[in-house]
């Protein structure tokens, strides 16, 4: 084995019932390299990582790890860790009931001379780590008190601190804001300098070009090629991922407000929910796409949840199509023609063990009422239609949704709302964890629904460009309050300025 | 072989297989186990006993399955609720304070409906605690587990209330001229109603959604609390019906003994039917087969003359064998071993 | 960071429990002052009577922390008591030998249950229910009658059971017959406290203890973080059965007898105590201090009902259930309010 | 409110008396507090027993009864007795759930100077109680055997094949009745085909009998149920299986307890013989306490008189050697309306 090589994976195959997730995949990681693993949703990236770290057993193929003679098979994450492979998996995987410090150190707690856990040292070290990441948090309280973003940072910090030879990061940036991503990159570069090999999975092309050296592309579980970043322009990379030429993002253009009618669909005044969002106003017209922007944790989700009734509004008044509406439960909102794609897919979206079909028709069924069951044939028809339309990669419509890759799960949830034919659809981070091809698809779809079906859409995204491309108007949020509204000619700079509050 | 493998993939394969296994032991032990004859105008035989005596557990298992599915927890009060509704029914039929009557104080139907209503009410209380106050199911139902029998005893003025009125015995024994025990019909009716409810409405989908991810279900327009509540009420009603059947068998309300430890059997039935006690997806048919499997074990032990206080040892061993055979981890291990053997053979 | 540390919800639950206990005890002292409820010995009796339960509840808490449950404990205690008594009376074994034998049996019992739960991934409720049937049946297999240990059978064990540890004399009080009754505890109480303290330290300061919390918090995550979830679950059951065996010995020192129906429903007492003490059945939250107060609360409820002495059998059960209900609802309301405030 | 109020009953200590003084001026002097730890409430028999004790120690009779229902939990009973000591009662009455394991706690009672009276079930591993009142279960079993022997002779049945439905395993009633009957069965060479636990319940009796009817169809002619509830269940099961029983039937049915409903069945000829187990120990207890109050010594054991009931007027009496080794002749009572109404 080459001195410089940390890991080689050869001809790795892995099948799940009905899906061939990996088909003779190849992968090589060298010392001091940041290696991007790219591919569409469901290409098999996460599976490759899980095979490497012993979460799944492999069907065929060989794995070699530096410092170990012969082929290696890890049977558990623990074994992988012992071989110097530290991993942050795609879904945040920490124990919310333990303190931040424990989450950082569990499995390798500092010990006192008599073999008990040395809490003082542990807390001290933990504090150093979070301080190093410029997080202002108390390491001695339970992790569940902090947001998803912070949890993600802690998961990363845990892996980084593990003194590993190989660090694997599976979509760590999907819930981080730019500032935090920058911190992460700094850490990654430091490790790289120390000779650690890093596997980095992301759907953000900019990030790949910012930190990575090498790119391996997977397509439908197969190895599509390994490239060095310098010799791989964006368009070619996307083409390699999709296996076809990529019609550029430029093709998404706003029609302007020409199709927007004057009918106000939703009109909220003074809505608020104690503890999460201060009173705000909101208005949207038929066929309009409106954005909500702000920093992470600024209350974007909270604002739309309050409109939708996921958190019951305590003050204010909501009019839908001119009629006053008192939303007690999300069902009332659905009946009034609303739909809400939540940002936390795992907790608020997917019904894990249920099939793709059942997940798709769920909201429609709820809208129809319990006693008007949608006939089986109709259910199949709807499911097939959306699997086809959104190109959901699934073995069959009866596959449980939790066996789908992250991005495809998101598409199923979108299908759930589309099939209720809402007048007003809230998309909260619909593109989080979604590959570039599908992202564009989502943006196009949003515009198409607005234009052709006259749907009013709220679009929330951490990527300002995405919102610029789709929205005609944006509400600006800061610290749990609505602080303004911008419209007209918007640029990245003007939006950023509004978010930062420089304009006041 | 291919066909068998396909069969083995069916979700109900294992529960049925286990049931057959238990019955097989009987055939070996005593061939006349399966003998059914008409005796005294009614069907007579061990198999009939299993169907007859298993009815209460089957009825309870129906309700328990829904509760487990929707709340990932178990309702341990069903045994006490059985007793409570039996007492409620008999108290009304006898009139408060009378401990033995041969004339009913109110029409029989009224008494029975009242008993079922008591069951529903208990279910509603459990449901409210679990759905609204978010108390863990086992803890919430612990309250009625403790108090149910006691309230029943109070209703019966601290004594066993006998209803020595011939038609009252019909429900738990035989209808005149009908050779099949009535509890079998009651079980069939309860199972049928719940199955139709699940088939013809979206309740099944709702229950599973709430059981798997109640937050997501709520966002999708399902009123999680109401669905959870409904399941507990159904479970309570099932317990009420089972209680009245049990009471009719002995034409009395014996608050201490009606439904004693039935909650364990009901939960066991759900698990033997291949359902996860962690909630979510469920299979009603499995639970029902599980219920009759348990009764088959009990009847077998009785037939073999194993004394009731030692019988649990055998019951435990059978249960463990059944659940181990069903365990995915065990299946995977066996599959791996088979593969290993095959590869060794190939190599040779 | 030191300023105004947020109390985490687990600690709050324990404080609620302790506060409720104190309030209830104070009310009891007020109402039943004339019946000696306020005597120090009444309190000590709660400890003496529940020494075994405290051990069992510690074990139960450990299992519940992983998200599991162990409903075999009541039957295991019955089996332990029966075996202890039978061994000492019929086989004429020594007290120490029997104690060791019981502990070994506990370990084996726990290992089997643990293996089934941890490695074969069978639901703990079902495994321990089978364990419950098994142990109860075995009790009858060992002996289906009622047997007891007398001084003649085994003087050592008899001495253990009857030795008193007197508290300082000035705490004593004269009873109606003019005798100064010095408050005392039995050695069982000391053992129970030792177990309590050891388990508390284990949960807080050992890797295994923290693993229990991690597994209960999120099993998937624990696996992904490289913990051996299967082993942890198995060991939790071993620990529970071991503590249950210790509890069984203490129980036997209290009752000095074995019978088939002994300790029926004790598992529910243990679970209820742990839950009242703030342990969640879903796992990941709780600690043994809370569980201890849970035991004290259930014990106090019993004493209150007994001291009243006017309740019909049914009312006694209903009173117990009602108090339990009030406790659980109060706790849940506190938790809901706190969750809302946190949001 | 009773702590120091018992000054008349037992010499009260000064300090104690002052403490309780405020509590009750009205209930002067001679209220006697009694703590009663009852088994539970599992049967009509038990309810009758509880009621008799409660009636005997009513406030009207000058008692303050502290009643604890232990719900068949032997440890709860020990706890309750400890609590009585703390509550400083004058007397403790125990119906022990188990016959063993009492030494420690009875020592505590003794230390506190509180006399203990045991009723119904027995305590075997300690003699630190002043008196016991109850039934001689062994005699009930012996009487049933003696009756069956005489009855079979009178009827000319010489091949007796017996099925027994036992009571809860390990209870003194089950042990006594089983042993007593078995003594006769062994002596006379009757075949006991099977003997299973029916748990003293109707459901249990029914289920066991259902099984018997299949396993021993046509092979048995005597069924012994160890209480009336089991007999009711067994009757239903036999009826369903088409087996005739009772006075005109193929099967002789023997039962114990002789509660009201049981005697009604004896009267109608469904049950051949019913051996009473008398539950009303209350007045006996009260007598003992009165004697103790007066400083008299009391008998260590008091057996209650228990009548034997039969359906047919064939045998006037039975003679057998009772557990105390005495040969006794006891009358058999043919049940009348008056007898069954008078029962509990
Ligand atoms: N546990 C599982 N059971 C069955 N199928 C699975 C399982 N995990 C993954 N798959 C399937 O394997 C394929 C590859 O999934 P994987 O999660 O590796 O994709 P991915 O490249 O990480 O996608 P994404 O970017 O959306 O996260 C998908 O089609 C998915 O449905
Ligand atoms: N960096 C941080 N430090 C401390 N608390 C944070 C941080 N980020 C978020 N939070 C907390 O988490 C809560 C919810 O954040 P959440 O991410 O849901 O907000 P959001 O505006 O919907 O953002 P987004 O949907 O883009 O993630 C916020 O109210 C905030 O208190
Ligand atoms: Mg992935
Ligand atoms: Mg958000």
CSV table of N, CA and C and ligand atoms in Angstrom, one decimal, chain A residues 147 149-150 180 295-302 343 428-429 432 462, ligand 2:
chain,number,residue,atom,x,y,z
A,147,UNK,N,-30.0,24.5,19.8
A,147,UNK,CA,-30.6,24.3,18.4
A,147,UNK,C,-29.8,23.2,17.6
A,149,UNK,N,-28.3,23.6,14.9
A,149,UNK,CA,-27.1,24.0,14.4
A,149,UNK,C,-26.0,23.8,15.4
A,150,UNK,N,-26.3,24.1,16.6
A,150,UNK,CA,-25.3,23.9,17.7
A,150,UNK,C,-25.0,22.5,17.9
A,180,UNK,N,-20.7,29.8,10.7
A,180,UNK,CA,-20.3,28.5,11.3
A,180,UNK,C,-19.6,27.6,10.3
A,295,UNK,N,-31.0,35.5,10.0
A,295,UNK,CA,-29.9,34.6,10.4
A,295,UNK,C,-30.5,33.3,10.9
A,296,UNK,N,-29.7,32.3,11.1
A,296,UNK,CA,-30.1,31.1,11.7
A,296,UNK,C,-30.7,31.4,13.1
A,297,UNK,N,-31.8,30.8,13.4
A,297,UNK,CA,-32.4,31.1,14.7
A,297,UNK,C,-33.1,32.4,14.9
A,298,UNK,N,-33.3,33.1,13.7
A,298,UNK,CA,-33.9,34.4,13.9
A,298,UNK,C,-35.4,34.4,14.0
A,299,UNK,N,-35.9,33.2,13.8
A,299,UNK,CA,-37.4,33.0,13.9
A,299,UNK,C,-38.1,32.9,12.6
A,300,UNK,N,-37.4,32.5,11.6
A,300,UNK,CA,-38.1,32.3,10.3
A,300,UNK,C,-39.1,31.2,10.4
A,301,UNK,N,-38.6,30.0,10.9
A,301,UNK,CA,-39.5,28.9,11.0
A,301,UNK,C,-40.7,29.2,12.0
A,302,UNK,N,-40.4,29.9,13.0
A,302,UNK,CA,-41.4,30.2,14.0
A,302,UNK,C,-42.5,31.1,13.4
A,343,UNK,N,-39.0,22.4,8.3
A,343,UNK,CA,-37.6,22.4,8.1
A,343,UNK,C,-36.9,21.2,8.7
A,428,UNK,N,-40.3,25.5,4.0
A,428,UNK,CA,-39.3,25.9,5.0
A,428,UNK,C,-38.0,25.1,4.7
A,429,UNK,N,-37.0,25.7,4.2
A,429,UNK,CA,-35.8,25.0,3.9
A,429,UNK,C,-36.1,23.7,3.0
A,432,UNK,N,-32.8,21.9,1.8
A,432,UNK,CA,-31.7,21.5,2.7
A,432,UNK,C,-31.4,20.0,2.5
A,462,UNK,N,-31.6,29.1,3.5
A,462,UNK,CA,-30.4,29.7,4.1
A,462,UNK,C,-29.6,30.3,2.9
E,2,LIG,N1,-26.2,30.0,17.4
E,2,LIG,C1,-27.1,29.9,18.3
E,2,LIG,N2,-26.8,30.1,19.6
E,2,LIG,C2,-27.8,30.0,20.5
E,2,LIG,N3,-29.1,29.7,20.3
E,2,LIG,C3,-29.4,29.5,19.0
E,2,LIG,C4,-28.5,29.6,17.9
E,2,LIG,N4,-29.1,29.3,16.8
E,2,LIG,C5,-30.4,29.1,17.1
E,2,LIG,N5,-30.6,29.2,18.4
E,2,LIG,C6,-31.9,29.0,19.1
E,2,LIG,O1,-32.7,28.0,18.4
E,2,LIG,C7,-34.0,28.5,18.3
E,2,LIG,C8,-34.7,28.0,17.0
E,2,LIG,O2,-33.8,28.2,15.9
E,2,LIG,P1,-34.3,27.8,14.5
E,2,LIG,O3,-33.1,27.2,13.8
E,2,LIG,O4,-35.5,26.9,14.5
E,2,LIG,O5,-34.7,29.2,13.9
E,2,LIG,P2,-35.1,29.6,12.4
E,2,LIG,O6,-35.2,31.1,12.3
E,2,LIG,O7,-36.2,28.9,11.9
E,2,LIG,O8,-33.8,29.2,11.6
E,2,LIG,P3,-33.7,28.1,10.5
E,2,LIG,O9,-35.0,27.6,10.2
E,2,LIG,O10,-33.0,28.7,9.4
E,2,LIG,O11,-32.8,27.1,11.1
E,2,LIG,C9,-33.9,30.0,18.3
E,2,LIG,O12,-35.0,30.6,18.9
E,2,LIG,C10,-32.6,30.3,19.1
E,2,LIG,O13,-32.9,30.6,20.4
